[in-house]
Coordinates of C-alpha atoms in Angstrom, one line a residue:
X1 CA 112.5 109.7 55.4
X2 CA 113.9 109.2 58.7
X3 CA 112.5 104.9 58.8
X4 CA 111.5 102.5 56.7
X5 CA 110.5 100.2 59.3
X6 CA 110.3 99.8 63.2
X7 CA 112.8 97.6 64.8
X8 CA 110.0 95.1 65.8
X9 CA 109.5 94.4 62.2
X10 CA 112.8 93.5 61.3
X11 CA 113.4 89.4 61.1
X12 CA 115.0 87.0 58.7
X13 CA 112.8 87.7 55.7
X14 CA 114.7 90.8 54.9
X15 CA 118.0 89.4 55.2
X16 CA 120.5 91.2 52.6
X17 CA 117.7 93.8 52.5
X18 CA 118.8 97.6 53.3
X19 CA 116.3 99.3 55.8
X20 CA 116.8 102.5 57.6
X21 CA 115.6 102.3 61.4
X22 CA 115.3 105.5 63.8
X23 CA 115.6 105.9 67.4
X24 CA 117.5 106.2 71.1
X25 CA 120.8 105.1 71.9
X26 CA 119.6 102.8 74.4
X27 CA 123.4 101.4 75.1
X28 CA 126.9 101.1 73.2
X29 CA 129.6 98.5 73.7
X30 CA 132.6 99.5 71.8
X31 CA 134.7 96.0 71.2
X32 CA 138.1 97.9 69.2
X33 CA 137.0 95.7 66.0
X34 CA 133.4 96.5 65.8
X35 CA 131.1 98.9 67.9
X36 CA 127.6 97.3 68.9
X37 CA 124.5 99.5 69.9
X38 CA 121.0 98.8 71.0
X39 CA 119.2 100.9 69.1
X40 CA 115.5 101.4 70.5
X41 CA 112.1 102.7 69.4
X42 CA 108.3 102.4 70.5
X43 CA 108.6 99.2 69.0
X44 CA 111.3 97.3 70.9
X45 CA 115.2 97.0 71.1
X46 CA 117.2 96.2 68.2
X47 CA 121.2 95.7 67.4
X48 CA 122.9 97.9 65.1
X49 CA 126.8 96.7 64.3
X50 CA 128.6 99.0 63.0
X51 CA 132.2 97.7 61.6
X52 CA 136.2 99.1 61.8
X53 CA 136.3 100.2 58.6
X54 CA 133.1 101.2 58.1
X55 CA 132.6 105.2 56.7
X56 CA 130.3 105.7 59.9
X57 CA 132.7 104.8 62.4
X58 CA 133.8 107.9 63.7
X59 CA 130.4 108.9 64.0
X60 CA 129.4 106.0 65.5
X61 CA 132.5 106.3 68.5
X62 CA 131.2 109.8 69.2
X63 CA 127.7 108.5 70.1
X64 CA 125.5 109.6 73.7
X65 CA 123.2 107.0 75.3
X66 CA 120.0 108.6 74.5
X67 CA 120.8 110.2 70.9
X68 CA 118.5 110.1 68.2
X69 CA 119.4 109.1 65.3
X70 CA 118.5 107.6 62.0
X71 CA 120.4 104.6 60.5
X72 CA 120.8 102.6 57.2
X73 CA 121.9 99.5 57.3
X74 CA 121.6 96.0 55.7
X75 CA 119.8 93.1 57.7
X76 CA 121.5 90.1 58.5
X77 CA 120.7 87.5 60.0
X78 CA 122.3 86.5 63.6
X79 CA 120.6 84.2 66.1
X80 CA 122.1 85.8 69.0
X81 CA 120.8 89.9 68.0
X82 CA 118.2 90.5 69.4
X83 CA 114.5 89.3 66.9
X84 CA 117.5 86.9 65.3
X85 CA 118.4 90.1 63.0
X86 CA 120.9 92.7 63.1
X87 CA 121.8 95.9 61.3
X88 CA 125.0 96.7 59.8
X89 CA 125.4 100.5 59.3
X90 CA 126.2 102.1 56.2
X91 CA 125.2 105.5 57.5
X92 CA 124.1 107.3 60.5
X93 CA 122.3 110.6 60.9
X94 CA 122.8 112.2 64.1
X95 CA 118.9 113.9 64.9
X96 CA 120.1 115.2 68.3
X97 CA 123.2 114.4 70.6
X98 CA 122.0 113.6 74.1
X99 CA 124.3 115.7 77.3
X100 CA 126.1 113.2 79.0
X101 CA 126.4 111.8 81.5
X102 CA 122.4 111.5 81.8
X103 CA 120.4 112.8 85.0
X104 CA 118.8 108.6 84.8
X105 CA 120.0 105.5 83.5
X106 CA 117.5 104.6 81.1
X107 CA 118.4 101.0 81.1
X108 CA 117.6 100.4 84.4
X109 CA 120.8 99.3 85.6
X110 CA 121.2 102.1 88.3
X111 CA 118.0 102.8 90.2
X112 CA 116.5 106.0 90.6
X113 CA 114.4 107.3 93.5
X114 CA 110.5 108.5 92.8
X115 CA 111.5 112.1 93.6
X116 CA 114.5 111.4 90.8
X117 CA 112.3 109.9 88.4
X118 CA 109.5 112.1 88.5
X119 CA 112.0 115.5 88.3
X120 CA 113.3 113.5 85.3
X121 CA 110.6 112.4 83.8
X122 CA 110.8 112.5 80.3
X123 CA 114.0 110.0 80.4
X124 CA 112.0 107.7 82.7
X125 CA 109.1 107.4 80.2
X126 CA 111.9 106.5 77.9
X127 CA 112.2 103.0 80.5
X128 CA 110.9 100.1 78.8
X129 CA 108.9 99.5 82.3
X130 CA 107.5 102.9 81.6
X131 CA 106.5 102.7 78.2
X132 CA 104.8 99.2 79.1
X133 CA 103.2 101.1 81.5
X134 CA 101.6 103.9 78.7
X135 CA 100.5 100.9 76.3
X136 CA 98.6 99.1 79.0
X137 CA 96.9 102.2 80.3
X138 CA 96.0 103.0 76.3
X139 CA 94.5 99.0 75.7
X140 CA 92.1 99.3 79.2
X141 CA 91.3 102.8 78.0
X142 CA 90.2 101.4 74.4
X143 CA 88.5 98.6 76.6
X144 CA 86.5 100.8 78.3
X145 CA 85.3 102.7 75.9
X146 CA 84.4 99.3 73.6
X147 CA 82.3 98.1 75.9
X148 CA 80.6 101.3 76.8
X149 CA 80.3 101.4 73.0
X150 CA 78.6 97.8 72.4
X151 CA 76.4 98.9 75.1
X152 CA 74.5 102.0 73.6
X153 CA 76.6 104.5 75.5
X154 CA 77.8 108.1 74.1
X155 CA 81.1 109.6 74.8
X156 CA 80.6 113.3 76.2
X157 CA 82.3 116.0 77.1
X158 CA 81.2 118.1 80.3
X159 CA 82.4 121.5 81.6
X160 CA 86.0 121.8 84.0
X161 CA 84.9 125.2 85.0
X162 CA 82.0 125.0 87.2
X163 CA 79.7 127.8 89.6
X164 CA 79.8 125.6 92.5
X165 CA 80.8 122.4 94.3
X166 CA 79.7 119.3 92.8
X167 CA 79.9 117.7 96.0
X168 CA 79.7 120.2 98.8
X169 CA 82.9 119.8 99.5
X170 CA 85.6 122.0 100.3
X171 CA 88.8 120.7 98.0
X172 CA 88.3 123.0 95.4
X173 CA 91.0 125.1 93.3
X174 CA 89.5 128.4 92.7
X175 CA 90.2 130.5 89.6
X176 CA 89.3 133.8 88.5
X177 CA 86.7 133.7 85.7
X178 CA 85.7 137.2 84.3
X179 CA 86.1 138.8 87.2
X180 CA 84.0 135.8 89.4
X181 CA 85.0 133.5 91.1
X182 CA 84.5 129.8 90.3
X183 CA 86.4 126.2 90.5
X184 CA 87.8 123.4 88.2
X185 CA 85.7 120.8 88.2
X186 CA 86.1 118.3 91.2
X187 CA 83.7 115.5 89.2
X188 CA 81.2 115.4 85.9
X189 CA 78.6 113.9 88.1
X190 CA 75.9 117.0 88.2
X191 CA 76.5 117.6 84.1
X192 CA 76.4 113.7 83.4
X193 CA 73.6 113.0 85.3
X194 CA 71.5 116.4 82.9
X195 CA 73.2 114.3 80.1
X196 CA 71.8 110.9 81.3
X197 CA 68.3 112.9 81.4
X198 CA 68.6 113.8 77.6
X199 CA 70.7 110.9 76.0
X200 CA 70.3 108.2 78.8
X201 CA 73.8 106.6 78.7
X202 CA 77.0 109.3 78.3
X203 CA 80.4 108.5 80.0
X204 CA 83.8 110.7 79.9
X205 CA 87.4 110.2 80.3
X206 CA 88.3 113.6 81.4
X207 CA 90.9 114.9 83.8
X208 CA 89.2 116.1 87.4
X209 CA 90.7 118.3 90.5
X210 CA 90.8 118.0 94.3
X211 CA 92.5 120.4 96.3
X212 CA 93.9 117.0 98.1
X213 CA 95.4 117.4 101.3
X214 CA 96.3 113.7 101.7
X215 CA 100.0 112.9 100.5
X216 CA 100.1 109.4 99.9
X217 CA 100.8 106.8 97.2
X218 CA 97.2 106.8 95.9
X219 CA 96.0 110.5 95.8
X220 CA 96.5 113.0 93.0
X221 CA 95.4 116.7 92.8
X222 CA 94.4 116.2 88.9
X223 CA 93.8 113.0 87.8
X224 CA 91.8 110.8 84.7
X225 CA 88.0 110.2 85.7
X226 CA 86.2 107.7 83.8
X227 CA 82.7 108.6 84.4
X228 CA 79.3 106.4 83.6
X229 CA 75.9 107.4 83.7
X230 CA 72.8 105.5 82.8
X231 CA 68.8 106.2 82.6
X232 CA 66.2 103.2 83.4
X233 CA 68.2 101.6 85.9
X234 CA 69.4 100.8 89.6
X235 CA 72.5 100.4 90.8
X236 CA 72.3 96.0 90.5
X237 CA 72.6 97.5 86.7
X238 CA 75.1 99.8 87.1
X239 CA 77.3 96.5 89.2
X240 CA 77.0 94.1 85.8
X241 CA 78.5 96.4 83.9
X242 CA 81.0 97.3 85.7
X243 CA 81.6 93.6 85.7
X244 CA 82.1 93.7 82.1
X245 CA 84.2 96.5 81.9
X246 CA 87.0 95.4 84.2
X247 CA 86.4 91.4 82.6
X248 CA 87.1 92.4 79.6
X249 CA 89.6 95.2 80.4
X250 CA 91.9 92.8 82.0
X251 CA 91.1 89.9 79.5
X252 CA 92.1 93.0 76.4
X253 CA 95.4 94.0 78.2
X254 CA 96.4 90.3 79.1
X255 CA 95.5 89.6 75.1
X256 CA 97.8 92.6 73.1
X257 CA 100.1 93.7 76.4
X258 CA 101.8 89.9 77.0
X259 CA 105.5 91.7 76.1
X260 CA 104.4 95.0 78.3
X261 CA 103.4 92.3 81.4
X262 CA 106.5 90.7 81.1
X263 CA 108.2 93.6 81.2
X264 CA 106.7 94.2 84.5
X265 CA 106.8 90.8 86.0
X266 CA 103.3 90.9 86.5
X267 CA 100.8 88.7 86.4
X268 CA 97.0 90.4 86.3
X269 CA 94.2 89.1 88.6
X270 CA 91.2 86.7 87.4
X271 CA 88.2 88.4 87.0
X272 CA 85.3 86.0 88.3
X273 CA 82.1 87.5 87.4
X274 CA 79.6 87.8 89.2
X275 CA 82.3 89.8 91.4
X276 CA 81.7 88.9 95.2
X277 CA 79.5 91.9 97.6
X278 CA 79.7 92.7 101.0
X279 CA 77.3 95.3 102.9
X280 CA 79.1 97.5 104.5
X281 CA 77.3 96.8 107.8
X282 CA 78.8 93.2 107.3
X283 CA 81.9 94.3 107.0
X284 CA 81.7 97.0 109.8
X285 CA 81.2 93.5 111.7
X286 CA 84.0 91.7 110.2
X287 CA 86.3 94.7 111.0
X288 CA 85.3 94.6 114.3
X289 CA 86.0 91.2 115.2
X290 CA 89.3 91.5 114.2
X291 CA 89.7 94.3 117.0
X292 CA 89.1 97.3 114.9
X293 CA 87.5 100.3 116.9
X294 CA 85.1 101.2 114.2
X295 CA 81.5 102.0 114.3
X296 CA 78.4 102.3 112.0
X297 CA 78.9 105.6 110.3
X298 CA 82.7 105.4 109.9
X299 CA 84.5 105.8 106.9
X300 CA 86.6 102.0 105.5
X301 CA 89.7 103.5 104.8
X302 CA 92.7 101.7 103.4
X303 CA 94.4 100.5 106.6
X304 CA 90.6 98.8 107.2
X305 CA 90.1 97.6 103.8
X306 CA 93.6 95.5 104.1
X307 CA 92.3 94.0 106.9
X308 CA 89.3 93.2 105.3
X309 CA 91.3 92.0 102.0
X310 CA 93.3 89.9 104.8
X311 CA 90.1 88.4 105.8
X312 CA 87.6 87.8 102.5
X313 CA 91.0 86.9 100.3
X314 CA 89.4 88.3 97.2
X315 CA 91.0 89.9 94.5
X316 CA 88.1 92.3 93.2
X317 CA 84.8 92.8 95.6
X318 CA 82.1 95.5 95.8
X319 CA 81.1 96.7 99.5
X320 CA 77.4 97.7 98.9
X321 CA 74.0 99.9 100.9
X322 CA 76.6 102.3 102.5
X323 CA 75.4 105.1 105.2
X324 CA 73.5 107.7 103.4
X325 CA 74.5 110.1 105.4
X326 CA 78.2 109.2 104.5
X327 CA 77.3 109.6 100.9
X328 CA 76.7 112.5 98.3
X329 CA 73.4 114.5 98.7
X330 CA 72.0 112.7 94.8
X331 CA 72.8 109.4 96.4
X332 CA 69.5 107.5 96.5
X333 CA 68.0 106.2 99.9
X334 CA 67.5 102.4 100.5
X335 CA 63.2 102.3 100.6
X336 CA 63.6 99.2 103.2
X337 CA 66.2 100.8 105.5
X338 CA 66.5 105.0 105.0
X339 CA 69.8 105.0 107.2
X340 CA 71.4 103.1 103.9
X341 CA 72.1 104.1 100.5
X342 CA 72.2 102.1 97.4
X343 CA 75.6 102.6 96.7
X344 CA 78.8 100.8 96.3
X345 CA 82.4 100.9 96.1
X346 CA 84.5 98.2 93.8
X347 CA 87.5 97.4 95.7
X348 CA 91.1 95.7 94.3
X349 CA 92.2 94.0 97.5
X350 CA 92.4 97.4 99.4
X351 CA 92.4 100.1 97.2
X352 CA 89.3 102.0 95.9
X353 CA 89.0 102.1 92.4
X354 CA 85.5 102.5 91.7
X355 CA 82.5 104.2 93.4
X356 CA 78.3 104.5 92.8
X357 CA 74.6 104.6 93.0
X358 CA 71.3 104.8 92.3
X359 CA 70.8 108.8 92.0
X360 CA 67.8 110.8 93.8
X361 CA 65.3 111.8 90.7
X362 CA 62.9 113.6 92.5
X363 CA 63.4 117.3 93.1
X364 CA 61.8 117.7 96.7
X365 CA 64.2 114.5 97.7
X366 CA 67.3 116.3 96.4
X367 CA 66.5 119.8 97.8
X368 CA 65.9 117.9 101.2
X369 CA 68.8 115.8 100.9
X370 CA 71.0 119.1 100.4
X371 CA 69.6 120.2 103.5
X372 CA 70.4 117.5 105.8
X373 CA 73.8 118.2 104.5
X374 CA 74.2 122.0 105.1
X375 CA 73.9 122.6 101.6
X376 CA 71.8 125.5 100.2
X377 CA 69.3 124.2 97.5
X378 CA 70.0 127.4 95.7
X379 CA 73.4 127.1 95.0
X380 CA 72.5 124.3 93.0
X381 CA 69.3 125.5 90.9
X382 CA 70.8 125.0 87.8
X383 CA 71.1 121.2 88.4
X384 CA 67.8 121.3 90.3
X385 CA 65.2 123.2 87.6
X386 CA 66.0 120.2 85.4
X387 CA 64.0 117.9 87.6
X388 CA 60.9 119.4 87.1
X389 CA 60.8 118.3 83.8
X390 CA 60.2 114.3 83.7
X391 CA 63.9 113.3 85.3
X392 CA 64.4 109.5 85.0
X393 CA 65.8 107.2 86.9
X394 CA 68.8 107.0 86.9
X395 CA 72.4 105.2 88.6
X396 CA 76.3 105.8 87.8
X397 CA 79.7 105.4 88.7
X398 CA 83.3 107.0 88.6
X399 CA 86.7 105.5 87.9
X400 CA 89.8 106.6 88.6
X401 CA 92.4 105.8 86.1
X402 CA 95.4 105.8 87.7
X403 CA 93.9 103.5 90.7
X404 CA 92.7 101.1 87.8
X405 CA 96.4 101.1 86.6
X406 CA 97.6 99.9 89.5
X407 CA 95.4 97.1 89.1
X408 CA 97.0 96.7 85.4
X409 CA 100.2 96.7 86.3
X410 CA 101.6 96.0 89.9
X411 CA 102.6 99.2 90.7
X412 CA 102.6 100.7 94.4
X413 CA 102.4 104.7 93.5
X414 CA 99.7 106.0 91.3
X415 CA 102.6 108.9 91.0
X416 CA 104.4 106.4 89.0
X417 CA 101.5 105.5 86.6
X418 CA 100.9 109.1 85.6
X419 CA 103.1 110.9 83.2
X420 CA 103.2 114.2 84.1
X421 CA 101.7 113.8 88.2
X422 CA 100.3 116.6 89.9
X423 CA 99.9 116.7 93.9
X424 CA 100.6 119.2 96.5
X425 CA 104.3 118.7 95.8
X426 CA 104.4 119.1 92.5
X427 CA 103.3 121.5 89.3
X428 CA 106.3 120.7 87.3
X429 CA 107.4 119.2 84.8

């Protein structure tokens, strides 16, 4: 048995009890009379005191930040340790000696560049900001899916290997299937939309890829989608619950993450539901009063949607009825005004985190819509034949995770939110 208990669950009740604790060598302070280390686990940071003329002494000199090791000790009590407890070794098991002096200070002390941290990752996710980082991102996840869950959703699972572009586009990574060629999926949204026309509400929290050109903090060449679709509804539906997603996603993580946000020094935004919309022809004006040349048809990128943030002054905000032409080819026309789409981004001050609509369900309207585009309707028959056979109505939206985690925690770099990041940069580690 390498533990008996985690170091967050030591405190005065088991005082003169013996316990055996396992973890990192997060730091040592050797006094002459008594050698102190913080020993830490997923749990926290506890205080192990090992005395002069204790057997494990020697051991305990030879020590590496970073070891892992197992250790038995008795619990005493001691106000100024760290939970009020510490540990007083009786023996220590050395798992695996760290190399020293470490490539990263895991205690923060010295900083470390992105390009450091990322090329040494494993000993960053051992940071304390790091690992509040992984515990909030597994709370919103859990969020997400509860709600989905108390709403009559079903989880699914839809294929990464795919015959063609989901979107037309041209960021795709080509591989070699059997001799063909086809692509890693840049989005579930042809195979969730099938899905919504058989099981009428699916989501997914899958990984997607985008051959992206863009280096910048907020783009990612694989990345976590969290995908919704829903039958029997517009996209006003799809907009309330997304609502009550990121309400109680942010009320979840502010519940069981109140250490992890502390950590951080972060303090999340209120959620005020209904969250606020702007069209985006409004805010085409609004942009352009502030001296922006910008025009109906253009793209609100993130240098625009600052100045926007700088202007509205809210936190959370859809921009809504974007330019249909600007959208997807299964994007849904506005009846009242056909240059529009009803579609919508959800914005966090003046990043993109979420994006929607209503979804064409009549075949004639998407092979038309494909046209428009440049697309060929027969590259896409095997979405298509499916909408001969009673399609419903239908709306959706996708999330991307690391965007939402920047939300969650107050971080600048979505780099810095994924584990393991891949971008044009970077395949390893």
């Amino acid at each position: 048995m390498y533990r008996t208990h985690f170091i967050s669950e030591l405190d005065s009740n088991l005082n003169g009890k013996e316990v055996r604790v396992a973890g990192w060598i997060h730091t040592i302070r050797n006094l002459g009379g008594k050698i102190f280390i913080l020993l830490r686990d997923k749990s926290g940071i506890g205080q192990i005191v090992v005395e002069k003329n204790s057997k494990v002494y020697e051991i305990a000199k030879d020590l590496t930040l970073e070891s892992a090791v197992s250790i038995l000790g008795v619990v005493k009590s001691d106000q100024r340790a760290p939970n009020g407890v510490e540990v007083h070794a009786k023996e220590i098991e050395v798992l695996s000696f760290a190399k020293s002096p470490l490539p990263l200070d895991v205690t923060g002390k010295v900083k470390a560049d992105i390009d450091t941290r990322l090329r040494e990752r494993l000993l960053d996710l051992r940071r304390l900001e790091m690992q509040a980082v992984l515990k909030i991102q597994s709370v919103a996840v859990k969020s997400f899916r509860n709600t989905l869950y108390k709403n009559g959703f079903i989880e699914v699972f839809t294929p990464k290997i795919i015959a063609s572009a989901t979107e037309g586009g041209a960021q795709l990574f080509p591989v070699v299937y059997f001799g063909k060629e086809a692509f890693l999926a840049q989005s579930p949204q042809l195979y969730k939309e099938l899905l919504a026309g058989a099981a009428e509400r699916v989501f997914e929290i899958a990984p997607a890829w985008r051959a992206e050109e863009s280096d910048t903090p907020y783009h990612l060449s694989e990345f976590i989608s969290m995908d919704v679709e829903m039958a029997f509804v517009d996209y006003n539906d799809v907009m309330k619950l997304i609502e009550e997603i990121i309400y109680n996603m942010v009320n979840d993580v502010k519940r069981e993450c109140s250490n992890e946000l502390k950590i951080l020094n972060y303090t999340l935004p209120d959620v005020k539901i209904p969250i606020n919309k702007i069209t985006y022809s409004d805010a085409i004006e609004i942009l352009k009063s502030k001296g922006l040349n910008i025009k109906f048809g253009d793209d609100i990128g993130t240098p625009e949607l600052r100045v926007l943030y700088n202007e509205i002054k809210e936190d959370l905000y859809f921009i809504i009825d974007w330019p249909w032409l600007s959208r997807p080819f299964y994007t849904k026309q506005k009846k009242d005004s056909p240059q529009l789409s009803e579609s919508f981004d959800l914005i966090f001050r003046w990043l993109e985190i979420a994006s929607g609509s209503s979804r064409n369900n009549v075949r004639e309207v998407l092979e038309n819509s494909l046209k428009v585009r440049g697309l060929n309707p027969e590259s896409f028959e095997f979405f298509l034949k499916w909408f001969d056979y009673g399609m419903p109505p239908h709306a959706g939206f996708g999330m991307g995770l690391a965007r939402l985690m920047l939300m969650l925690t107050g971080l600048q770099s979505v780099k810095e939110v994924v584990p393991f990041p891949r971008d044009k940069k970077r395949l390893v580690p």
